[in-house]
mmCIF file of C-alpha atoms in Angstrom:
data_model
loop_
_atom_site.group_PDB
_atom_site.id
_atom_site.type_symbol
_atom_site.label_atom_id
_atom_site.label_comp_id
_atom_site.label_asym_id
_atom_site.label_seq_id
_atom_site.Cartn_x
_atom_site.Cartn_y
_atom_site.Cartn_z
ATOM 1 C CA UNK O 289 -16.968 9.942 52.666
ATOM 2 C CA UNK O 290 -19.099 13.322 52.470
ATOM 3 C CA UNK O 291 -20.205 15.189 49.330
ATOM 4 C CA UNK O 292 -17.827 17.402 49.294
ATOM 5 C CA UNK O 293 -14.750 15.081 49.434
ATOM 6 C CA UNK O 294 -16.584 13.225 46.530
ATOM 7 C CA UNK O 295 -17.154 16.084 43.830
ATOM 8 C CA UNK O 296 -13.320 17.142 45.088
ATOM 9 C CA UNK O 297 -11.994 13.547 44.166
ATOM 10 C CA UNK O 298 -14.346 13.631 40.912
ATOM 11 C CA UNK O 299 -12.968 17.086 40.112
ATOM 12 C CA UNK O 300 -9.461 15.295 40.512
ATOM 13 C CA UNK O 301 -10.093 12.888 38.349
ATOM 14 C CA UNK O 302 -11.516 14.627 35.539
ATOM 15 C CA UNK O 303 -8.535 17.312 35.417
ATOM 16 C CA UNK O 304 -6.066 14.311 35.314
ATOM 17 C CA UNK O 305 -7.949 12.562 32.591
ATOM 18 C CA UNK O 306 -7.780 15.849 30.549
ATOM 19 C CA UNK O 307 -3.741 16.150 30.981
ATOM 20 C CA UNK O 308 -3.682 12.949 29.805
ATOM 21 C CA UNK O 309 -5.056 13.822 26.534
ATOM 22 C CA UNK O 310 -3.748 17.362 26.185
ATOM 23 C CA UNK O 311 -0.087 16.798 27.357
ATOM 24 C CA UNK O 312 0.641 14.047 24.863
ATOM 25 C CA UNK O 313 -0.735 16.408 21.991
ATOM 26 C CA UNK O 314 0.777 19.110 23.066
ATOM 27 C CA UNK O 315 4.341 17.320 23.246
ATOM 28 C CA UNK O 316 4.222 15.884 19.942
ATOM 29 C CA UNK O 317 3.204 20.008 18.461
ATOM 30 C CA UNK O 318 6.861 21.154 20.310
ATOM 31 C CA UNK O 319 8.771 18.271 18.517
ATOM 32 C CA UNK O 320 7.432 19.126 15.359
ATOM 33 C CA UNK O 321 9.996 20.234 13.082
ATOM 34 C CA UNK O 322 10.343 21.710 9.345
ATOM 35 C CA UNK O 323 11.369 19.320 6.558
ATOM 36 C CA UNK O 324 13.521 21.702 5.006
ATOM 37 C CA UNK O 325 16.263 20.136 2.805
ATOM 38 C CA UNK O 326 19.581 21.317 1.174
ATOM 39 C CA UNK O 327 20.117 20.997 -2.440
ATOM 40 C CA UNK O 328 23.009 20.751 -4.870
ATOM 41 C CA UNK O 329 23.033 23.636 -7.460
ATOM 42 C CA UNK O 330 21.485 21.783 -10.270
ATOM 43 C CA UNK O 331 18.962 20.123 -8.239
ATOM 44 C CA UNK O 332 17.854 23.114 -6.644
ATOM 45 C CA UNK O 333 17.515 24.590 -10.879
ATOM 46 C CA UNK O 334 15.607 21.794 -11.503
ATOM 47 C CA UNK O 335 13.099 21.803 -8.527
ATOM 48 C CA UNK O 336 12.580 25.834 -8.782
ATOM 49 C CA UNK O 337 11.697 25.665 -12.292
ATOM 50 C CA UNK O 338 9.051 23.275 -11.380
ATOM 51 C CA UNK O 339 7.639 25.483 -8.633
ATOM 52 C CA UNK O 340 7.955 28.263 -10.516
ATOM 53 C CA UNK O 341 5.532 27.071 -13.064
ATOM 54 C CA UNK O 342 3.019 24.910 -10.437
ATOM 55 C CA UNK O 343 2.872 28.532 -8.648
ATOM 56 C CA UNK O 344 2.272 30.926 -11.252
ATOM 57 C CA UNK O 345 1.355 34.139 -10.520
ATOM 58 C CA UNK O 346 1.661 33.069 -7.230
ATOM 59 C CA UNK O 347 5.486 32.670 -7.297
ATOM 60 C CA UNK O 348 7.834 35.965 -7.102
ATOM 61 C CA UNK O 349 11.646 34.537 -8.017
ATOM 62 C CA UNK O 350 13.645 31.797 -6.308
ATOM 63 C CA UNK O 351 16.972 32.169 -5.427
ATOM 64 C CA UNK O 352 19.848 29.262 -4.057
ATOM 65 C CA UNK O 353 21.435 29.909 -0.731
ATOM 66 C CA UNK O 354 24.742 29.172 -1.010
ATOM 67 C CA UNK O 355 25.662 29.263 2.686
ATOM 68 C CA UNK O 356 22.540 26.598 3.429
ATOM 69 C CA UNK O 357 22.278 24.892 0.476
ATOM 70 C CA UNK O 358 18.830 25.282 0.340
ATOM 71 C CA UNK O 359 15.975 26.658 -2.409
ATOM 72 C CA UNK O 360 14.493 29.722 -0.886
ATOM 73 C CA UNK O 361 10.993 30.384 -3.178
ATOM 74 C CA UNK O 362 9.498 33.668 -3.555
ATOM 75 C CA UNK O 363 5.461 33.437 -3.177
ATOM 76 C CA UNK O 364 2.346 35.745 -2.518
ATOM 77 C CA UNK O 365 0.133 33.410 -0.436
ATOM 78 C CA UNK O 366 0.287 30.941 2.718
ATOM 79 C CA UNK O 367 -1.278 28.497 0.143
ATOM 80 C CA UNK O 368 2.049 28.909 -2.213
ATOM 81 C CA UNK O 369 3.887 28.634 0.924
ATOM 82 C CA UNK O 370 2.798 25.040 1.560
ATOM 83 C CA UNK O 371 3.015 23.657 -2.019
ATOM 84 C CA UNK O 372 6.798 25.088 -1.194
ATOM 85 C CA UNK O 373 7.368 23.721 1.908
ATOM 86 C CA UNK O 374 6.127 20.280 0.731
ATOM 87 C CA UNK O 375 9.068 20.135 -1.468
ATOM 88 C CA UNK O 376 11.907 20.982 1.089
ATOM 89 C CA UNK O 377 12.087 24.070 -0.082
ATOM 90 C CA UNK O 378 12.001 27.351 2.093
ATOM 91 C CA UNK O 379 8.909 29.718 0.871
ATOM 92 C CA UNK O 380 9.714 33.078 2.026
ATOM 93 C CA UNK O 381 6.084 35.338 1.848
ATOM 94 C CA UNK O 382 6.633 38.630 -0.700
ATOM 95 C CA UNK O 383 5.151 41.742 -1.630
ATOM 96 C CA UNK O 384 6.185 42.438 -4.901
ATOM 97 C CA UNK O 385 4.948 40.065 -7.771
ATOM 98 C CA UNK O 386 6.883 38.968 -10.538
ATOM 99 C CA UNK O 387 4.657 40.683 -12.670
ATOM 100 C CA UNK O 388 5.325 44.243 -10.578
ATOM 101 C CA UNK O 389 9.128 43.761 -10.814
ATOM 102 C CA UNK O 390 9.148 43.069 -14.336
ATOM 103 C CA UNK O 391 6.116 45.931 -14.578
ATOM 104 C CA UNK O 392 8.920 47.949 -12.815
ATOM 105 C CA UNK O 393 12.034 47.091 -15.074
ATOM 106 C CA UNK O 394 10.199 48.544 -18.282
ATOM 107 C CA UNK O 395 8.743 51.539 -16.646
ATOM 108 C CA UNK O 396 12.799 52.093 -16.019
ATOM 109 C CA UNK O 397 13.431 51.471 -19.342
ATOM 110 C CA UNK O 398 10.880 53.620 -20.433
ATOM 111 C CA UNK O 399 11.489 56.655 -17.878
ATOM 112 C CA UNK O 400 14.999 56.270 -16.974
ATOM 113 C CA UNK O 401 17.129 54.937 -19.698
ATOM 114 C CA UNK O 402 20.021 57.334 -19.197
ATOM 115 C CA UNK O 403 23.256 56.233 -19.486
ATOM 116 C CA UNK O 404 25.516 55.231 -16.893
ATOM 117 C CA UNK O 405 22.891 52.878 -15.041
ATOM 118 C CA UNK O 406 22.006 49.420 -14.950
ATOM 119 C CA UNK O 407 19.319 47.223 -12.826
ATOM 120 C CA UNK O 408 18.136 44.046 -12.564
ATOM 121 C CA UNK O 409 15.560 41.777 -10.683
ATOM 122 C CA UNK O 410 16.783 40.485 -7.284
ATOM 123 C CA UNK O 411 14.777 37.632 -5.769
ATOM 124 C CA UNK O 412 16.669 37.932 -2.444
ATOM 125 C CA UNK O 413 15.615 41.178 -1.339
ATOM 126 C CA UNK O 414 12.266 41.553 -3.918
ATOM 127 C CA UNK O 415 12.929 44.367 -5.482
ATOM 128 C CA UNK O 416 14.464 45.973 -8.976
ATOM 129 C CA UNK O 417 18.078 46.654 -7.750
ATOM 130 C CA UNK O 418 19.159 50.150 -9.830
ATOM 131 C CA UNK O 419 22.943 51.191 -9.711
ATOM 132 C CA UNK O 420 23.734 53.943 -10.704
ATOM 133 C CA UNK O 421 27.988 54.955 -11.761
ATOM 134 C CA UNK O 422 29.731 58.073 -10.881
ATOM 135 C CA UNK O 423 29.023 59.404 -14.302
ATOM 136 C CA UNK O 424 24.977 59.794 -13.334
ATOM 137 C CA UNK O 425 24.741 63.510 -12.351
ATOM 138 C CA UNK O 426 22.422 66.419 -12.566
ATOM 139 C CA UNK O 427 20.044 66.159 -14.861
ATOM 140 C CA UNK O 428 20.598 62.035 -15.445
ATOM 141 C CA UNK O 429 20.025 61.688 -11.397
ATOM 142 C CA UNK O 430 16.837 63.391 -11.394
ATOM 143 C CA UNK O 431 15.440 61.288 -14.557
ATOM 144 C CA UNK O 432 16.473 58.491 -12.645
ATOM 145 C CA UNK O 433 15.055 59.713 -8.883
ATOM 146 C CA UNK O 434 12.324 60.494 -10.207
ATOM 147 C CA UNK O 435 11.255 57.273 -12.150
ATOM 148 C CA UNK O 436 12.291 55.223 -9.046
ATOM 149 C CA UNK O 437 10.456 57.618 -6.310
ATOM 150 C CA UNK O 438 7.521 56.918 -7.972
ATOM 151 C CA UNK O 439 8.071 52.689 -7.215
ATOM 152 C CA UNK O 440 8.798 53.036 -3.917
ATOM 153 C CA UNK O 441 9.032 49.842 -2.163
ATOM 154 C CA UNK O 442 9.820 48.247 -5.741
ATOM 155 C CA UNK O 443 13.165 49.551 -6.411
ATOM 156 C CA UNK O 444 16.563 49.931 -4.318
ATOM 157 C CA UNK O 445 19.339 52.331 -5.804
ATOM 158 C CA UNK O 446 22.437 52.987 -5.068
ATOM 159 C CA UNK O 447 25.342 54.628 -6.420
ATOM 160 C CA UNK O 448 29.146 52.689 -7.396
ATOM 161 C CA UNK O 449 32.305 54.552 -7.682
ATOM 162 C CA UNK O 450 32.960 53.063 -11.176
ATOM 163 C CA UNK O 451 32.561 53.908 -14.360
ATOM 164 C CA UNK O 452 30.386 51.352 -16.804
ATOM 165 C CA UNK O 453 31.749 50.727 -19.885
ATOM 166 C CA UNK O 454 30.552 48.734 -23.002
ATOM 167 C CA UNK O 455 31.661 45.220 -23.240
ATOM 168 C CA UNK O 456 33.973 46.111 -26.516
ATOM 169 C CA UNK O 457 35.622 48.570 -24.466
ATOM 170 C CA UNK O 458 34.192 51.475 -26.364
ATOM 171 C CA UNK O 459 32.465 54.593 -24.866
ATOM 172 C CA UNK O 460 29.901 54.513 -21.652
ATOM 173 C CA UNK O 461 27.450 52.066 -22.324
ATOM 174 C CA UNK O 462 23.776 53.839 -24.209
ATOM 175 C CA UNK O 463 20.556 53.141 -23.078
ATOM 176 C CA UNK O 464 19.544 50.093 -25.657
ATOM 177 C CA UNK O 465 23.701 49.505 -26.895
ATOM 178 C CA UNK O 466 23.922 46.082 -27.916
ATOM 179 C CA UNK O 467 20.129 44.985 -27.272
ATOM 180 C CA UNK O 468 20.998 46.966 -23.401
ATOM 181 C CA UNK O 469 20.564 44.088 -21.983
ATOM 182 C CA UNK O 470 22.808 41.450 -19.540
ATOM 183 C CA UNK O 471 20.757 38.597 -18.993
ATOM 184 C CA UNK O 472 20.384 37.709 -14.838
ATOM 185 C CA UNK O 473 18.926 34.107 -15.665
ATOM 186 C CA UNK O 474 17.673 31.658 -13.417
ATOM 187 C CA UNK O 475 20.029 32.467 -10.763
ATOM 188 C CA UNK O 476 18.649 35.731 -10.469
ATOM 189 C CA UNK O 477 15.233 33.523 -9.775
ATOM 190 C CA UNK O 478 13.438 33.347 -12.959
ATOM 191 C CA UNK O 479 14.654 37.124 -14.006
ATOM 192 C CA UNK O 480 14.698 36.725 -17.778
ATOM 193 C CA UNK O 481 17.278 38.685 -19.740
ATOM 194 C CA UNK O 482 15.185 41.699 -20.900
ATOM 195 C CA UNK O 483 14.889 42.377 -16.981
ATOM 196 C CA UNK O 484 18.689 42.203 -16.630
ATOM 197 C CA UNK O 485 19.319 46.078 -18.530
ATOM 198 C CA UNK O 486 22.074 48.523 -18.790
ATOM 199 C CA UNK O 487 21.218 52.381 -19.324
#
């Protein structure tokens, strides 16, 4: 046997050992799979109020997904994401803080308190969702436009073709009637009442 055919059977041999030890590696890395579990209702209460205090300011809302039954967490960091996905939960990366939506909801009530709109936190799509009746016109809209043009990427409006009315059947709902508030609670993800408010 020659040189040649030597360092071209030793070059074999090497390549082979090295599939041996990559291809097992890289098999078990495809199989790999995400432990996420589904939840009953109350269990899936339970578990978010724990995360929501272990994560702090690092947690943004939680919501239930009915259609999966599983816990989908709002969080700001890869870090939060793990202490999520350790649970079985699904961790779904944010921008908005809870702080900055609730920041947001008394800016609203500060700037735009007109009557004839109401908004709330929504952990599903991370923003302050503002809705607006048919009654919000002229002057109203652009108290309201421009209070929520100044949050962009914070705040969602839109309009409905209803009228709101006060829960005692009464005149249009005023900004502050009745404490202006409609609590969202914790299956609005952690939204407390006074960020639940009617204009």
């Amino acid at each position: 046997m020659n040189k040649r055919t030597l360092a071209v059977s030793g070059a074999a041999v090497v390549a082979l050992g090295a599939a041996a030890l990559l291809l097992p590696n890289a098999n078990a890395s495809q199989d790999k799979t995400t432990d996420v579990k589904t939840f009953s209702s109350p269990s899936a209460v339970k578990l978010a109020r724990s995360l929501a205090s272990d994560l702090g300011d690092n947690g943004a809302g939680w919501y239930f997904n009915n259609d999966t039954s599983q816990l989908v967490m709002n969080v700001m960091t890869e870090d939060a994401a793990k202490t999520v996905e350790a649970q079985g939960a699904v961790a779904k990366i944010v921008q908005n803080s809870m702080s900055e939506l609730k920041a947001a909801t008394k800016t609203l009530s500060t700037d735009a308190s007109v009557a004839g709109t109401a908004w709330s936190i929504d952990p599903v799509t991370n923003k302050v969702r503002v809705t607006a009746d048919k009654t919000v016109t002229g002057t109203k809209w652009d108290t309201l436009t421009k209070a929520t043009d100044a949050m962009d990427g914070m705040v969602s409006v839109q309009r409905t073709k209803g009228e709101f009315k006060r829960f005692d059947g009464g005149d249009t709902a005023q900004p502050g009637a009745n404490g202006g508030a409609a609590g969202a609670g914790d299956a609005a993800g952690d939204a407390a009442g006074d960020d639940a408010a009617a204009g």
